Structures are given as structure tokens and as C-alpha cells.
Amino acid sequence: MRAPIGEFDRATPAPDCLHLLAAPVAAAVRAWRGEIPAERILFVDSDPALADTANFVEHYGADLVDTSANCVVVAGKRGGETTLAGCLVLSRTRVDVNGVVRRRLGVRKASFAPMDTAVEKTGMEYGGITPIGLPADWPLLVDSAVAATEWVLVGSGSRRGKLIVPGAAFAALPGAVVVEGLGA
């Protein structure tokens, strides 16, 4: 099947290639429930050396500038407790960590989680973290622009391969809240 965005050789429904996904991502696809069927989540193979957005877009298609999203893990601290959360924004924007995220999490201080923490707690590779398969008890803040995008390219849990997902599907993930202005 042809991918709806980008210039990829082939797109495969994620349920048909679970072995190519990071374990928590495969488990989330296997357990998928919702209005948008799991078969609409597509896996596309990609070169891990091109996983960073600028290189990726140059190689796989200029249209991906407007349809790629990054999922970052943030850590919020208040009263000695740390809250981890996922934030999903279009890749041409940046997460408003010190404003929107801090207020939404109700914490005094928010910052990007250290790489080793993000990798350990998600079970995914740095540079491939995706909202699909994040721990279900984490808040997931989804920028409204992502949810409104017809097809969105996100990580697959590893640096090799990406997922192409209907934007509206992110709003239905565990702990998801659609937030206006998360990406600035």
C-alpha cells in the first residue's frame, strides 16, 4: 500500500508488522480500541541515520514538514514529587514547557526529562519515542494542531521506522488531553 504522506516505498498496517515495533508500541497496537481502527495506523520503514526531522524530511518528502510530529517526555516537579508526561507537537514547533506544560501539570517546575529517564520509562529508543505505547497512567498533552492534521508522522518506538496515524487518533489515547497552543 502507498503511504498517504511522504515518499516511502511501502506502508503496512501496524497490526500486520508488530514485530517491527518497540514492545510497548506493539502492545498498544494489539490492544487498540476506538473509533479509528488500528489498521489505519501505518508503519513505514526508514533509515535510522535519517531519523532526525530535517534529514528525514529532505530524504522522504518535503510535505512531511507540515505533517510530522515529535513526542517528547517532560518531567514536572512539585513538592519533591516528579510527574512524567508525554507532549505531542508538530515538528515545526516547540513544546511550551515553562508555560502551557507547567500549568497543565500543576507543577512548579517543568523541563525535558533526561534521555536515560525517557528511554527507561517508555521502553522506547531516544529519537523514536511515540505517544502510542506511553505508560497509560501518564498525562499525554496533544497540541490541537496535531489532532486536526489528517495524517501525522510520528516515531515507532525505535529510530528505524515511523508510524503514520490519523491525527484524531491521538486524542483517544490513554491520558490524552488536546491542548490549544502546546506547540509554539
mmCIF file of C-alpha atoms in Angstrom:
data_model
loop_
_atom_site.group_PDB
_atom_site.id
_atom_site.type_symbol
_atom_site.label_atom_id
_atom_site.label_comp_id
_atom_site.label_asym_id
_atom_site.label_seq_id
_atom_site.Cartn_x
_atom_site.Cartn_y
_atom_site.Cartn_z
ATOM 1 C CA MET A 1 0.000 0.000 0.000
ATOM 2 C CA ARG A 2 1.138 3.553 -0.674
ATOM 3 C CA ALA A 3 1.639 5.921 2.260
ATOM 4 C CA PRO A 4 -0.846 8.828 2.411
ATOM 5 C CA ILE A 5 2.025 11.275 3.105
ATOM 6 C CA GLY A 6 5.726 11.289 2.304
ATOM 7 C CA GLU A 7 7.689 9.324 -0.260
ATOM 8 C CA PHE A 8 8.001 5.827 1.167
ATOM 9 C CA ASP A 9 8.375 2.582 -0.740
ATOM 10 C CA ARG A 10 5.577 0.916 1.188
ATOM 11 C CA ALA A 11 3.184 1.437 4.096
ATOM 12 C CA THR A 12 1.970 -1.534 6.131
ATOM 13 C CA PRO A 13 -0.878 -1.571 8.650
ATOM 14 C CA ALA A 14 0.802 -1.666 12.068
ATOM 15 C CA PRO A 15 -1.145 -4.761 13.242
ATOM 16 C CA ASP A 16 0.498 -6.662 10.355
ATOM 17 C CA CYS A 17 4.060 -5.825 11.419
ATOM 18 C CA LEU A 18 4.068 -5.807 15.219
ATOM 19 C CA HIS A 19 7.498 -7.463 15.200
ATOM 20 C CA LEU A 20 8.967 -4.248 13.747
ATOM 21 C CA LEU A 21 7.649 -2.050 16.574
ATOM 22 C CA ALA A 22 9.118 -1.429 20.020
ATOM 23 C CA ALA A 23 7.461 -3.723 22.590
ATOM 24 C CA PRO A 24 5.236 -1.085 24.288
ATOM 25 C CA VAL A 25 4.128 0.240 20.891
ATOM 26 C CA ALA A 26 3.287 -3.258 19.638
ATOM 27 C CA ALA A 27 1.327 -3.932 22.839
ATOM 28 C CA ALA A 28 -0.645 -0.687 22.404
ATOM 29 C CA VAL A 29 -1.470 -1.506 18.773
ATOM 30 C CA ARG A 30 -2.506 -5.043 19.760
ATOM 31 C CA ALA A 31 -4.841 -3.653 22.460
ATOM 32 C CA TRP A 32 -6.111 -0.748 20.307
ATOM 33 C CA ARG A 33 -9.766 0.190 20.790
ATOM 34 C CA GLY A 34 -11.512 3.211 19.449
ATOM 35 C CA GLU A 35 -13.375 4.814 16.595
ATOM 36 C CA ILE A 36 -10.317 4.772 14.335
ATOM 37 C CA PRO A 37 -9.333 1.155 13.588
ATOM 38 C CA ALA A 38 -5.773 0.011 14.311
ATOM 39 C CA GLU A 39 -5.386 -0.899 10.634
ATOM 40 C CA ARG A 40 -5.297 2.847 9.861
ATOM 41 C CA ILE A 41 -2.058 3.122 11.856
ATOM 42 C CA LEU A 42 0.587 2.559 9.211
ATOM 43 C CA PHE A 43 4.248 1.572 9.573
ATOM 44 C CA VAL A 44 6.814 2.860 7.091
ATOM 45 C CA ASP A 45 10.408 1.668 7.093
ATOM 46 C CA SER A 46 13.086 4.343 7.240
ATOM 47 C CA ASP A 47 16.819 4.682 7.612
ATOM 48 C CA PRO A 48 17.691 5.237 11.308
ATOM 49 C CA ALA A 49 20.547 7.538 10.282
ATOM 50 C CA LEU A 50 17.880 9.905 8.918
ATOM 51 C CA ALA A 51 15.602 9.826 11.987
ATOM 52 C CA ASP A 52 16.066 13.492 12.908
ATOM 53 C CA THR A 53 13.407 15.707 11.362
ATOM 54 C CA ALA A 54 15.490 17.888 8.997
ATOM 55 C CA ASN A 55 17.326 14.938 7.408
ATOM 56 C CA PHE A 56 14.179 12.853 7.341
ATOM 57 C CA VAL A 57 12.131 15.494 5.511
ATOM 58 C CA GLU A 58 14.885 16.086 2.971
ATOM 59 C CA HIS A 59 15.017 12.373 2.121
ATOM 60 C CA TYR A 60 11.380 11.249 2.498
ATOM 61 C CA GLY A 61 9.408 14.269 1.295
ATOM 62 C CA ALA A 62 9.006 17.992 1.820
ATOM 63 C CA ASP A 63 5.307 17.549 2.704
ATOM 64 C CA LEU A 64 6.435 15.947 5.971
ATOM 65 C CA VAL A 65 7.482 19.374 7.310
ATOM 66 C CA ASP A 66 3.802 20.091 7.936
ATOM 67 C CA THR A 67 2.695 16.591 8.928
ATOM 68 C CA SER A 68 5.465 15.312 11.233
ATOM 69 C CA ALA A 69 5.093 15.465 14.998
ATOM 70 C CA ASN A 70 7.540 14.988 17.842
ATOM 71 C CA CYS A 71 6.688 13.294 21.111
ATOM 72 C CA VAL A 72 8.842 14.467 23.989
ATOM 73 C CA VAL A 73 8.866 13.356 27.602
ATOM 74 C CA VAL A 74 8.727 16.110 30.194
ATOM 75 C CA ALA A 75 9.261 15.980 33.935
ATOM 76 C CA GLY A 76 7.269 18.227 36.228
ATOM 77 C CA LYS A 77 8.256 18.728 39.857
ATOM 78 C CA ARG A 78 6.222 19.895 42.814
ATOM 79 C CA GLY A 79 6.809 19.217 46.497
ATOM 80 C CA GLY A 80 9.514 16.615 45.902
ATOM 81 C CA GLU A 81 7.362 14.560 43.519
ATOM 82 C CA THR A 82 8.074 14.161 39.826
ATOM 83 C CA THR A 83 5.359 13.710 37.222
ATOM 84 C CA LEU A 84 6.311 12.407 33.781
ATOM 85 C CA ALA A 85 4.169 13.270 30.782
ATOM 86 C CA GLY A 86 4.233 12.972 27.015
ATOM 87 C CA CYS A 87 3.824 16.050 24.824
ATOM 88 C CA LEU A 88 2.995 15.790 21.122
ATOM 89 C CA VAL A 89 3.536 18.810 18.861
ATOM 90 C CA LEU A 90 4.101 19.359 15.165
ATOM 91 C CA SER A 91 7.821 19.111 14.463
ATOM 92 C CA ARG A 92 7.995 22.672 13.142
ATOM 93 C CA THR A 93 7.033 23.935 16.623
ATOM 94 C CA ARG A 94 8.464 23.616 20.113
ATOM 95 C CA VAL A 95 6.747 22.432 23.263
ATOM 96 C CA ASP A 96 5.901 25.335 25.595
ATOM 97 C CA VAL A 97 7.373 23.568 28.629
ATOM 98 C CA ASN A 98 7.621 26.532 31.007
ATOM 99 C CA GLY A 99 4.178 27.909 30.203
ATOM 100 C CA VAL A 100 1.467 25.576 28.943
ATOM 101 C CA VAL A 101 3.000 22.290 30.181
ATOM 102 C CA ARG A 102 3.860 23.591 33.643
ATOM 103 C CA ARG A 103 0.345 24.975 34.128
ATOM 104 C CA ARG A 104 -1.423 21.870 32.739
ATOM 105 C CA LEU A 105 0.576 19.553 35.002
ATOM 106 C CA GLY A 106 0.114 21.850 38.014
ATOM 107 C CA VAL A 107 3.819 21.809 38.838
ATOM 108 C CA ARG A 108 6.274 24.475 39.970
ATOM 109 C CA LYS A 109 8.993 23.447 37.542
ATOM 110 C CA ALA A 110 8.882 21.579 34.238
ATOM 111 C CA SER A 111 11.696 20.521 31.938
ATOM 112 C CA PHE A 112 12.510 17.909 29.346
ATOM 113 C CA ALA A 113 13.127 14.575 31.058
ATOM 114 C CA PRO A 114 16.727 13.337 30.917
ATOM 115 C CA MET A 115 17.326 10.994 27.972
ATOM 116 C CA ASP A 116 18.040 7.957 30.164
ATOM 117 C CA THR A 117 14.818 8.531 32.123
ATOM 118 C CA ALA A 118 12.755 8.923 28.934
ATOM 119 C CA VAL A 119 14.197 5.729 27.446
ATOM 120 C CA GLU A 120 13.888 3.679 30.647
ATOM 121 C CA LYS A 121 10.348 4.755 31.499
ATOM 122 C CA THR A 122 8.939 4.475 27.945
ATOM 123 C CA GLY A 123 10.761 1.330 26.803
ATOM 124 C CA MET A 124 11.459 3.156 23.527
ATOM 125 C CA GLU A 125 14.587 4.424 21.796
ATOM 126 C CA TYR A 126 15.505 8.081 22.094
ATOM 127 C CA GLY A 127 14.648 9.739 18.792
ATOM 128 C CA GLY A 128 11.784 7.318 18.183
ATOM 129 C CA ILE A 129 9.523 7.970 21.183
ATOM 130 C CA THR A 130 5.869 7.923 20.183
ATOM 131 C CA PRO A 131 2.650 8.624 22.084
ATOM 132 C CA ILE A 132 1.304 5.192 21.119
ATOM 133 C CA GLY A 133 2.518 2.927 23.902
ATOM 134 C CA LEU A 134 3.414 5.516 26.527
ATOM 135 C CA PRO A 135 2.556 4.398 30.069
ATOM 136 C CA ALA A 136 -1.244 4.629 30.427
ATOM 137 C CA ASP A 137 -1.015 6.498 33.741
ATOM 138 C CA TRP A 138 0.950 9.392 32.221
ATOM 139 C CA PRO A 139 -0.724 12.576 31.079
ATOM 140 C CA LEU A 140 -0.415 12.963 27.296
ATOM 141 C CA LEU A 141 -0.718 16.539 26.087
ATOM 142 C CA VAL A 142 -1.573 16.707 22.375
ATOM 143 C CA ASP A 143 -1.359 20.021 20.554
ATOM 144 C CA SER A 144 -4.665 20.830 18.855
ATOM 145 C CA ALA A 145 -2.822 21.317 15.541
ATOM 146 C CA VAL A 146 -1.685 17.671 15.658
ATOM 147 C CA ALA A 147 -5.195 16.392 16.376
ATOM 148 C CA ALA A 148 -6.523 18.480 13.464
ATOM 149 C CA THR A 149 -3.979 17.139 10.923
ATOM 150 C CA GLU A 150 -5.382 14.446 8.628
ATOM 151 C CA TRP A 151 -2.276 12.196 8.703
ATOM 152 C CA VAL A 152 0.630 12.619 11.125
ATOM 153 C CA LEU A 153 4.071 11.012 11.001
ATOM 154 C CA VAL A 154 5.437 10.034 14.444
ATOM 155 C CA GLY A 155 8.071 7.689 15.821
ATOM 156 C CA SER A 156 7.540 3.947 16.057
ATOM 157 C CA GLY A 157 9.340 3.464 19.352
ATOM 158 C CA SER A 158 12.678 2.952 17.611
ATOM 159 C CA ARG A 159 14.817 5.087 15.332
ATOM 160 C CA ARG A 160 14.127 2.719 12.443
ATOM 161 C CA GLY A 161 10.652 3.140 11.037
ATOM 162 C CA LYS A 162 7.849 5.609 11.627
ATOM 163 C CA LEU A 163 4.103 5.471 12.101
ATOM 164 C CA ILE A 164 1.598 7.398 10.015
ATOM 165 C CA VAL A 165 -1.532 7.961 12.094
ATOM 166 C CA PRO A 166 -4.785 9.882 11.635
ATOM 167 C CA GLY A 167 -4.336 12.991 13.805
ATOM 168 C CA ALA A 168 -7.676 12.498 15.535
ATOM 169 C CA ALA A 169 -6.495 9.122 16.884
ATOM 170 C CA PHE A 170 -4.091 10.795 19.313
ATOM 171 C CA ALA A 171 -6.971 12.393 21.226
ATOM 172 C CA ALA A 172 -8.280 8.902 22.054
ATOM 173 C CA LEU A 173 -5.037 7.596 23.586
ATOM 174 C CA PRO A 174 -4.922 6.859 27.341
ATOM 175 C CA GLY A 175 -4.440 10.046 29.364
ATOM 176 C CA ALA A 176 -4.705 12.276 26.279
ATOM 177 C CA VAL A 177 -5.839 15.880 26.519
ATOM 178 C CA VAL A 178 -5.940 18.099 23.447
ATOM 179 C CA VAL A 179 -4.358 21.444 24.314
ATOM 180 C CA GLU A 180 -4.518 24.669 22.318
ATOM 181 C CA GLY A 181 -1.109 26.350 21.984
ATOM 182 C CA LEU A 182 1.045 23.497 23.327
ATOM 183 C CA GLY A 183 3.387 23.926 20.375
ATOM 184 C CA ALA A 184 4.712 27.432 19.874
#
